[in-house]
Short mmCIF file of C-alpha atoms in Angstrom, two decimals:
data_model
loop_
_atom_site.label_atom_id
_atom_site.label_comp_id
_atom_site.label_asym_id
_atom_site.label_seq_id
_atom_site.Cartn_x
_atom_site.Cartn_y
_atom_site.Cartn_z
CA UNK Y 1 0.00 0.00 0.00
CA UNK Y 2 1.40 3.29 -1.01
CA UNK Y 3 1.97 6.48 1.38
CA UNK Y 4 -0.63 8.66 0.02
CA UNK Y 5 -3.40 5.56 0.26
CA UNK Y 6 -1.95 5.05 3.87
CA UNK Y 7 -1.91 8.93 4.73
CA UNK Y 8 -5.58 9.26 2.78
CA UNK Y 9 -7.53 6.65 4.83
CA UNK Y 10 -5.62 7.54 8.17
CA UNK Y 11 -6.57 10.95 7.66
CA UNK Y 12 -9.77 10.43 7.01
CA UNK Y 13 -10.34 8.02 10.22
CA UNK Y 14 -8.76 10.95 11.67
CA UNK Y 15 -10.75 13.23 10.62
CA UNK Y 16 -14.07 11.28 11.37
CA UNK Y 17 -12.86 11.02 15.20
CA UNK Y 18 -12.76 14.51 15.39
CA UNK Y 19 -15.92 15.47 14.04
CA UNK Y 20 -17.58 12.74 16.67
CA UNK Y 21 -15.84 14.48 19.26
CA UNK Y 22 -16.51 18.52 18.51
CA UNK Y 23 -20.01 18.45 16.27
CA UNK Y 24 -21.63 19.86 18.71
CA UNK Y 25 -19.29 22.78 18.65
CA UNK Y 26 -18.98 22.80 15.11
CA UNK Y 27 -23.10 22.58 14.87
CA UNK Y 28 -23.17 25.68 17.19
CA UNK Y 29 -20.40 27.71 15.14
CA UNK Y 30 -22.53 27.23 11.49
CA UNK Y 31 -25.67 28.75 13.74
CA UNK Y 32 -23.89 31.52 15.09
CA UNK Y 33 -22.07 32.31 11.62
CA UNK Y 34 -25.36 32.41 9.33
CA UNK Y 35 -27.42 34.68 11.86
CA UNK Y 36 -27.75 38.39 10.97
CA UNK Y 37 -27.93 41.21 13.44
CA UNK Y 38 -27.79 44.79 12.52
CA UNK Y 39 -24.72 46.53 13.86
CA UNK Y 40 -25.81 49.01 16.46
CA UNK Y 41 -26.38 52.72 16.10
CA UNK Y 42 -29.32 54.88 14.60
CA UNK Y 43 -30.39 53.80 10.89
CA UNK Y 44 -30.92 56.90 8.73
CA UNK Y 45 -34.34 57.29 7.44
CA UNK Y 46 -33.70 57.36 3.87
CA UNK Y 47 -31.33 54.20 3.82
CA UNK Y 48 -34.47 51.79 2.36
CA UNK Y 49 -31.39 48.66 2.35
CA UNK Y 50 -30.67 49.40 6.43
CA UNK Y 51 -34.01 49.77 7.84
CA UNK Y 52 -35.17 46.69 5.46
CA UNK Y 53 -32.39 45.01 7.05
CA UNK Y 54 -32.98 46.14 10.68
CA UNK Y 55 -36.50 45.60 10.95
CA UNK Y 56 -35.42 41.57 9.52
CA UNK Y 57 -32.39 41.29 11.56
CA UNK Y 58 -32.75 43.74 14.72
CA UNK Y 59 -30.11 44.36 16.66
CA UNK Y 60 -29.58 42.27 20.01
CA UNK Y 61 -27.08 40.48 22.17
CA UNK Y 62 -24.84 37.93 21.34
CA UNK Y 63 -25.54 34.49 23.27
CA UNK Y 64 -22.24 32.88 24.32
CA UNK Y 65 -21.64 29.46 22.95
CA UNK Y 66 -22.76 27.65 26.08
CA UNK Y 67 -26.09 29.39 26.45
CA UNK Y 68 -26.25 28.22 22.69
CA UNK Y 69 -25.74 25.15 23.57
CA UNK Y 70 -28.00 25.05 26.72
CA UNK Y 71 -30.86 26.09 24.62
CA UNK Y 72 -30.48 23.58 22.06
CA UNK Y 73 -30.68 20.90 24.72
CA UNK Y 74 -33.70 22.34 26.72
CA UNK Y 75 -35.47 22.21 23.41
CA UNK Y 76 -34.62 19.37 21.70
CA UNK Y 77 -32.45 17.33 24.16
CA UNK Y 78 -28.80 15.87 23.93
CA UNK Y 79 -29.50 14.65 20.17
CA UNK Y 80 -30.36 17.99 18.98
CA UNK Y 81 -26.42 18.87 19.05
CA UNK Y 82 -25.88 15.74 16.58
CA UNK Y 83 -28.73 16.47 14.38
CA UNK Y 84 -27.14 16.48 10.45
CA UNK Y 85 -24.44 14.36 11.75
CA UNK Y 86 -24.62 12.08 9.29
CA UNK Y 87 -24.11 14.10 5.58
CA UNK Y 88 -20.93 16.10 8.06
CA UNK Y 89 -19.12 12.55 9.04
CA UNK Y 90 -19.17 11.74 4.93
CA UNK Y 91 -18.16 15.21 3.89
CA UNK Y 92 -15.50 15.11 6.55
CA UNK Y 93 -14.11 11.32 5.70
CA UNK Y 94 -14.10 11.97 1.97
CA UNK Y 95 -12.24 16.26 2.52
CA UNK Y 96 -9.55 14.75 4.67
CA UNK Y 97 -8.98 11.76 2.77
CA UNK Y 98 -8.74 13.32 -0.64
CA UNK Y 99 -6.56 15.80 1.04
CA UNK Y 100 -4.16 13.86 2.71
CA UNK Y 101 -3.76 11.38 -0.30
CA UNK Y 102 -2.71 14.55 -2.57
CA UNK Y 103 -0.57 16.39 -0.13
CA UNK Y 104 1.36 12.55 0.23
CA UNK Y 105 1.53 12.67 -3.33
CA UNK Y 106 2.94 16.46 -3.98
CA UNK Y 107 4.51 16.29 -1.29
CA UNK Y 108 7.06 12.92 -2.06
CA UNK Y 109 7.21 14.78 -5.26
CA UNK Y 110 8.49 18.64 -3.49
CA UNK Y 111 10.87 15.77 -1.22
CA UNK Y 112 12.44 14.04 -4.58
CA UNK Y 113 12.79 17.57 -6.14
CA UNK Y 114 14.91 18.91 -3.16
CA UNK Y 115 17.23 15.84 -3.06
CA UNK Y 116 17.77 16.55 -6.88
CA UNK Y 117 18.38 19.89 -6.24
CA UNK Y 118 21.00 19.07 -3.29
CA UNK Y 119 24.21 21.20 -3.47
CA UNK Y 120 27.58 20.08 -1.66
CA UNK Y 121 27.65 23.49 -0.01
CA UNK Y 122 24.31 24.76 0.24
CA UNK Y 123 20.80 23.34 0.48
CA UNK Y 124 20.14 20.35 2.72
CA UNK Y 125 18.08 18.87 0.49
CA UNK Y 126 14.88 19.50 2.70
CA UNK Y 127 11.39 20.61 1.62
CA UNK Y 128 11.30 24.22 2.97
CA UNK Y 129 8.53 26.63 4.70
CA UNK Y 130 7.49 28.20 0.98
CA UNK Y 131 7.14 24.52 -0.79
CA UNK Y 132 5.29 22.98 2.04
CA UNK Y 133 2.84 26.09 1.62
CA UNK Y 134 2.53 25.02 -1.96
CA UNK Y 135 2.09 21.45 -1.26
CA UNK Y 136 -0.66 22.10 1.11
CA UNK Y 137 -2.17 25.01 -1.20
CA UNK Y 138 -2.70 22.22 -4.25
CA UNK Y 139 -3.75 19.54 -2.03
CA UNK Y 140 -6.41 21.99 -0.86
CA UNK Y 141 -7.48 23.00 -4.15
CA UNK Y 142 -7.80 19.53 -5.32
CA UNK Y 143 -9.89 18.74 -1.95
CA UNK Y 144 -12.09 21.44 -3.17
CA UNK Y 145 -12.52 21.23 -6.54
CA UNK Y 146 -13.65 17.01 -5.85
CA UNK Y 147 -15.39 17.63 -2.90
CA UNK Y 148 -17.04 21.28 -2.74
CA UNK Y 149 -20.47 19.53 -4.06
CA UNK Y 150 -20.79 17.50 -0.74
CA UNK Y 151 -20.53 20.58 1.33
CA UNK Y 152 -22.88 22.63 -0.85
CA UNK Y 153 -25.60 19.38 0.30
CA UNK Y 154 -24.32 20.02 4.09
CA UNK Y 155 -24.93 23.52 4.03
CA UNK Y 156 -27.97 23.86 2.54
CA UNK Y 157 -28.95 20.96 4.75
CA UNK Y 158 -28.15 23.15 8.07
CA UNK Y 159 -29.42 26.38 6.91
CA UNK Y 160 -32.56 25.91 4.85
CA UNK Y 161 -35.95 27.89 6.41
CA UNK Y 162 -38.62 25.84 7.39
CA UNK Y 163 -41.88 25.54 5.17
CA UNK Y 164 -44.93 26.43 6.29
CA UNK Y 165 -47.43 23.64 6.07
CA UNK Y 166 -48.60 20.38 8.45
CA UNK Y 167 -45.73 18.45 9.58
CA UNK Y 168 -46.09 14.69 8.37
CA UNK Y 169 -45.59 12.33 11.34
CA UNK Y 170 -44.11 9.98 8.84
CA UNK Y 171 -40.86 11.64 8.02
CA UNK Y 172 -37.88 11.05 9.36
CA UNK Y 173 -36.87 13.17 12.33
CA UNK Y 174 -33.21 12.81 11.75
CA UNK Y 175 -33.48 14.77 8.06
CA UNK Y 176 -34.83 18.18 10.29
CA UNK Y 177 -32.00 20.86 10.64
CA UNK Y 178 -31.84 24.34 10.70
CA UNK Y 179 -28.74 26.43 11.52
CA UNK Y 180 -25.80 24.70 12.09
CA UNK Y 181 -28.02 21.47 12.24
CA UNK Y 182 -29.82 22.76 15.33
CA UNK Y 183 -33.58 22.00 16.17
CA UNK Y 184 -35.88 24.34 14.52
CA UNK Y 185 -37.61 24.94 18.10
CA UNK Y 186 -33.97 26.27 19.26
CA UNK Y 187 -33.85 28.88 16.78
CA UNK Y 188 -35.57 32.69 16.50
CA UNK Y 189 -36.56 33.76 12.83
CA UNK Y 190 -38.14 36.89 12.08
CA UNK Y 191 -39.35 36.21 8.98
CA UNK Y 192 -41.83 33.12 10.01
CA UNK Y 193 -43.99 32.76 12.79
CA UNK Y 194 -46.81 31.16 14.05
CA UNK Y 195 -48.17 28.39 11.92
CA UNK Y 196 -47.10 25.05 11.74
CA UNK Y 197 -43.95 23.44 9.58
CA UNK Y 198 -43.16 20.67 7.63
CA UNK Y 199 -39.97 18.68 7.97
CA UNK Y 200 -36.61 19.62 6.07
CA UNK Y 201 -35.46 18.58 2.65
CA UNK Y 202 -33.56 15.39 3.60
CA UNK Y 203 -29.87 14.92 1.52
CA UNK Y 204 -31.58 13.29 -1.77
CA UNK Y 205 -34.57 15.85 -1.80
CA UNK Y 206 -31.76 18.69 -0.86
CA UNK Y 207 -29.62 17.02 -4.38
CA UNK Y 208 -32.57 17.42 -6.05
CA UNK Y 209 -34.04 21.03 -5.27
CA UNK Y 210 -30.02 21.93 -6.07
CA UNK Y 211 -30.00 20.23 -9.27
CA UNK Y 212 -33.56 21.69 -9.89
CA UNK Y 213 -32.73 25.09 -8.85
CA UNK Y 214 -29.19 25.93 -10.49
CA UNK Y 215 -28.48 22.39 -12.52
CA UNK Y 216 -24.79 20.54 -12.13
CA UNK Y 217 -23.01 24.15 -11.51
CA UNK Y 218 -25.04 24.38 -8.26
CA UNK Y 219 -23.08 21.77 -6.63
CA UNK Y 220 -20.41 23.90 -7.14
CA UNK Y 221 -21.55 27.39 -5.58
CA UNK Y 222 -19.00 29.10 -3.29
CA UNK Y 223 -16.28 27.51 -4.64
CA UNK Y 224 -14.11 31.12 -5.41
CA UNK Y 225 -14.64 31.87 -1.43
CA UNK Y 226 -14.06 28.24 -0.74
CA UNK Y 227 -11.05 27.95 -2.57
CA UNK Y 228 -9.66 30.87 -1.13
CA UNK Y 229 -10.02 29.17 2.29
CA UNK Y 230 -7.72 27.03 1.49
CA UNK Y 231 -5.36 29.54 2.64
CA UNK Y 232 -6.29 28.13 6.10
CA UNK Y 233 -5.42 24.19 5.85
CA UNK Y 234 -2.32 25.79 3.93
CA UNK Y 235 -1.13 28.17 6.94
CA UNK Y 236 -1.84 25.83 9.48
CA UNK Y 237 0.34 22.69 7.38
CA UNK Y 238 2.77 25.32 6.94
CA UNK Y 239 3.04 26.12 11.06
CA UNK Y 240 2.60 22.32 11.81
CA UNK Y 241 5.53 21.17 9.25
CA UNK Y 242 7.92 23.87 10.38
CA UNK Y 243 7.00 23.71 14.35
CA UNK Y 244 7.56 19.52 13.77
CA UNK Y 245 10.64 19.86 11.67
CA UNK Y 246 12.11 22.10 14.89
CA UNK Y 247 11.21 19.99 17.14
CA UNK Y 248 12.87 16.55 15.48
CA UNK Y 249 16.13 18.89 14.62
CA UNK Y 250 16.07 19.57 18.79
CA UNK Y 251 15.16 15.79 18.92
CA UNK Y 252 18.36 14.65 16.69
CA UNK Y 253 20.55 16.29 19.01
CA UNK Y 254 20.03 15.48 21.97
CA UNK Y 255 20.63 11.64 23.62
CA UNK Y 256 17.59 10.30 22.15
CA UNK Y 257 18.03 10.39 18.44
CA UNK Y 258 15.23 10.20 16.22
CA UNK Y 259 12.64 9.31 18.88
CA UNK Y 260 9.42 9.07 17.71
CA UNK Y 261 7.09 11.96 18.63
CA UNK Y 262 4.82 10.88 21.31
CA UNK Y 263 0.75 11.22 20.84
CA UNK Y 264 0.94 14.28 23.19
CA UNK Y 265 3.66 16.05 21.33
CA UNK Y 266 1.96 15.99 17.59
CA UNK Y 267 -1.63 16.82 19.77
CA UNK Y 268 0.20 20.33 20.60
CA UNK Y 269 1.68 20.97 17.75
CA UNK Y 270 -1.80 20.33 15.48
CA UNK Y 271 -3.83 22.76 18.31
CA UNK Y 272 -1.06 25.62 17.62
CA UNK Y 273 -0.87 24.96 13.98
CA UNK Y 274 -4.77 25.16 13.64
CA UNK Y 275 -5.06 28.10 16.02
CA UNK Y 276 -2.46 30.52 14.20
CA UNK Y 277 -4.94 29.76 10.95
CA UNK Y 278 -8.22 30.07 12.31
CA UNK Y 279 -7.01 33.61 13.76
CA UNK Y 280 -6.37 34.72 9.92
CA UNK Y 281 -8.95 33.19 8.17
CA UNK Y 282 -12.16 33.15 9.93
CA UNK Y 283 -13.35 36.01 8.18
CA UNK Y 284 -13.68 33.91 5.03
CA UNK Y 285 -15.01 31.21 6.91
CA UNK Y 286 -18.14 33.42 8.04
CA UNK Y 287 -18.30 34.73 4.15
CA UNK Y 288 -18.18 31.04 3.31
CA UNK Y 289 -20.63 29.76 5.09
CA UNK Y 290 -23.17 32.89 4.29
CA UNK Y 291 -22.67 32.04 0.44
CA UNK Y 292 -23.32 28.18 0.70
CA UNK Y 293 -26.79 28.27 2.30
CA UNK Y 294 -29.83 28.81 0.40
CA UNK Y 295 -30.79 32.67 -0.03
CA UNK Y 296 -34.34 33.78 0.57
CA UNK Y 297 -36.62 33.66 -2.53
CA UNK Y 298 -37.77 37.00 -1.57
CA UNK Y 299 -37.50 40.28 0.53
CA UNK Y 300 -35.18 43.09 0.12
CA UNK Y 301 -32.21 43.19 -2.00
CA UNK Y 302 -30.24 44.25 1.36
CA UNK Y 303 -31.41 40.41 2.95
CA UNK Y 304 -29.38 38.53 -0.44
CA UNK Y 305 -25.87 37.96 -1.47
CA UNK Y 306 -25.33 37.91 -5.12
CA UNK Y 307 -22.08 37.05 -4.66
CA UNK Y 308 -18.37 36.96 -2.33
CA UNK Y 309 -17.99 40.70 -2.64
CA UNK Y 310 -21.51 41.71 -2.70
CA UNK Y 311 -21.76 39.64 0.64
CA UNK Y 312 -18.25 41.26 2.32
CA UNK Y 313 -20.08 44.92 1.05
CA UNK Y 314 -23.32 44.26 2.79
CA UNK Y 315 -22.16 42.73 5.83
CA UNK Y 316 -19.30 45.67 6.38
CA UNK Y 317 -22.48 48.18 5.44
CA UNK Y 318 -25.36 46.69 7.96
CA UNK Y 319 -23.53 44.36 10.43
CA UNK Y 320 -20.15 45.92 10.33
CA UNK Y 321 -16.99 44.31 11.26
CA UNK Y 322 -18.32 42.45 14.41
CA UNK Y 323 -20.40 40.54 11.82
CA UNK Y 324 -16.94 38.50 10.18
CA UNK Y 325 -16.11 37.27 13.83
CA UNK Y 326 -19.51 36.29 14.66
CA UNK Y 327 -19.00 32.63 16.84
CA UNK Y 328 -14.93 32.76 16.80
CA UNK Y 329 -14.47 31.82 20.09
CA UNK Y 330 -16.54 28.48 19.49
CA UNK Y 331 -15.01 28.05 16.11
CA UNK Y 332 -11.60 28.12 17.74
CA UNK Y 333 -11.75 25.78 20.44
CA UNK Y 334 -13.76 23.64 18.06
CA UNK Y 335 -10.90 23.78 15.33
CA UNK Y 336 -8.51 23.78 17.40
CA UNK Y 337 -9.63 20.60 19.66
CA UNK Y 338 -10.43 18.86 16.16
CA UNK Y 339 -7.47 19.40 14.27
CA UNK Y 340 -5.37 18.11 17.17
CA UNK Y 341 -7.49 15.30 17.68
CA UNK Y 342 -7.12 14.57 13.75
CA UNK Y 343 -3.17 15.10 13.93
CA UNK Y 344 -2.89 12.77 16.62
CA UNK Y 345 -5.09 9.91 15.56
CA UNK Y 346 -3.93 9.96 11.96
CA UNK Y 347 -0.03 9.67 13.16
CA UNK Y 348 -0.97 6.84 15.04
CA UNK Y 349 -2.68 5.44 12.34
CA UNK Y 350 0.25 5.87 9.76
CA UNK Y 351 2.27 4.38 12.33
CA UNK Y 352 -0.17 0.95 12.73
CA UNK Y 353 -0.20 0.98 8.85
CA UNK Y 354 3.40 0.72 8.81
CA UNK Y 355 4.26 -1.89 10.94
CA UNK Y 356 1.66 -3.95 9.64
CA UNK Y 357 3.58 -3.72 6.58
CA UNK Y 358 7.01 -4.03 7.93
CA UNK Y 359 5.82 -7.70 10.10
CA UNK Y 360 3.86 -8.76 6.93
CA UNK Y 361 7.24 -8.19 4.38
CA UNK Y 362 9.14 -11.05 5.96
CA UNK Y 363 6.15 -13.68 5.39
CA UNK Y 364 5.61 -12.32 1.66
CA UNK Y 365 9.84 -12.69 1.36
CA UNK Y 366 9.36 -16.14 2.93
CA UNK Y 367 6.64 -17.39 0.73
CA UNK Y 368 8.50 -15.46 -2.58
CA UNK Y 369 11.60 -17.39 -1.49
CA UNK Y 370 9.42 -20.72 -1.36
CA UNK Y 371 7.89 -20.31 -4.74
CA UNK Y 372 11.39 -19.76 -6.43
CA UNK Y 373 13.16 -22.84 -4.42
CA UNK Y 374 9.98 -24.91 -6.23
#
């Protein structure tokens, strides 16, 4: 089995530990990035696009992510933090095992390229901090580009408004999210009231409305914004790779060699990596996620994003800057705490892979060996 097939499925087991471990953070963090509130101040009388906006979104305090997460449980119990679980532990498995398998592959490739490129007297021969940005910047754009339609489903699955209607006793439970995947009971709308509901578009009904609504290219909205996050997996591969190759040049010089790093060590280095590129890009992330979900069929121009710049202009207009960090306290511990979690489990799992394959050589040699002797 080759590297990038061992580092794909490790980092998607990886990755699928973490997201058991922090959804209800992460579930949280999408509901506290999609909701609107009008930044505070007086809204002059002849701006039609802020009072439109302020009477939809009125200004109000903040909840902190554990009354967020208190409220979801009061109204919908413990399972109301896992609701959309399901459609987020495939679009996390596939993301981080598309991604790891390409940044094995361009990265072996950066590592031949530098011993190539060797001198007596100068280079070591080592990838350095600019190529492992570049490795991690195509493997991200490859994630994207293969995976971006799975996300559009998870979004749109999180975020959609509720119909008005009965609600059929016959559909399945698990298929209703709103924000972030919370409970529609847990969350305050403006724009409905009163009347009864019917049950979210499960994941085939969302593929189809998608497919209905904007064809094959639909799968593919928010890519631009999306592949400018990449920036993020790139920064924080970037801080992990240098911070590791430090700490195994310390490592080499000291009495005990190339010691393996322990589970502890690469958990610390994955939380500082990930929190150094959450700090930068988070802004994007809230852009991101505003993009992705499904925008009203109607109201104001002011309560619709036509596109990544229209969306930073209108949020910087009505919300103001407070609006890009909405949730980054949740979104950090929850990235953080993940991507440490995913570090460590997928080095241990690269490490089972390998000596698997290192007691299993001897038997194939043995058995080889025996077929030639015959």
């Amino acid at each position: 089995m080759s590297d990038a097939v061992v580092n794909g499925l490790a980092g998607a087991g990886g990755g699928i530990v973490a997201v058991l471990l922090t959804y209800p953070l992460q579930a949280v963090n999408t509901r506290q990035q999609t909701e609107r509130t009008a930044k505070r101040g007086k809204v002059a009388e002849d701006e039609e696009g802020a009072l439109a906006f302020a009477k939809a979104y009125p200004t109000k305090l903040q909840k902190g992510t554990l009354q967020e997460i208190w409220e979801v449980i009061k109204n919908d119990g413990w399972g109301g933090l896992y609701r959309g679980l399901l459609p987020s532990l495939v679009g996390t498995a596939c993301s981080q095992g598309v991604y790891y398998y390409f940044y094995q592959i361009f990265r072996s490739e950066a590592e031949a390229q530098a011993r190539r490129s060797k001198k007596p007297n100068g280079e070591d021969g080592s990838v350095g901090v600019l190529a492992s940005l570049f490795v991690a910047a195509l493997a991200g754009c490859a994630n994207v580009l293969i995976t971006n339609p799975i996300w559009v489903i998870v979004t749109r699955m999180q975020t959609q408004k509720r119909k008005k209607g009965p609600t059929s006793s016959t559909e399945n439970d698990l298929t209703v999210q709103v924000d972030g995947g919370l409970p529609s009971s847990a969350v305050t709308n403006p724009n409905f009231s009163g009347s009864p509901t019917k049950s979210q578009l499960g994941a085939r009904d969302t593929v189809k409305d998608l497919y209905k609504e904007a064809g094959l290219l639909g799968f593919w909205k928010g890519v631009l914004p999306t592949l400018i996050m990449v920036s993020n997996p790139s920064i924080q591969f970037m801080i992990y790779e240098t911070l590791l190759k430090k700490l195994t040049e310390k490592r080499s010089r000291n009495e005990n060699g190339l010691k393996p790093l322990a589970a502890t060590e690469v958990f610390l280095l994955g939380a500082v990596a990930k929190l150094g590129a959450t700090v930068v890009t988070y802004p994007l992330s809230v852009v991101k996620s505003r993009l992705q979900a499904k925008q009203d069929g109607g109201g104001h121009a002011s309560l619709q994003y036509a596109g990544t710049l229209d969306a930073i202009t209108k949020m910087v207009r009505f919300e103001g800057l407070a609006g890009f960090y909405k949730g980054m306290s949740t979104k950090i511990v929850q990235s953080v705490v993940a991507a440490a979690v995913l570090f460590m489990i997928k080095e241990e799992l690269v490490k089972v892979a390998r000596t698997v394959v290192v007691i299993n050589q001897p038997n194939c040699t043995r058995l080889t060996n025996s077929k030639l002797d015959s």
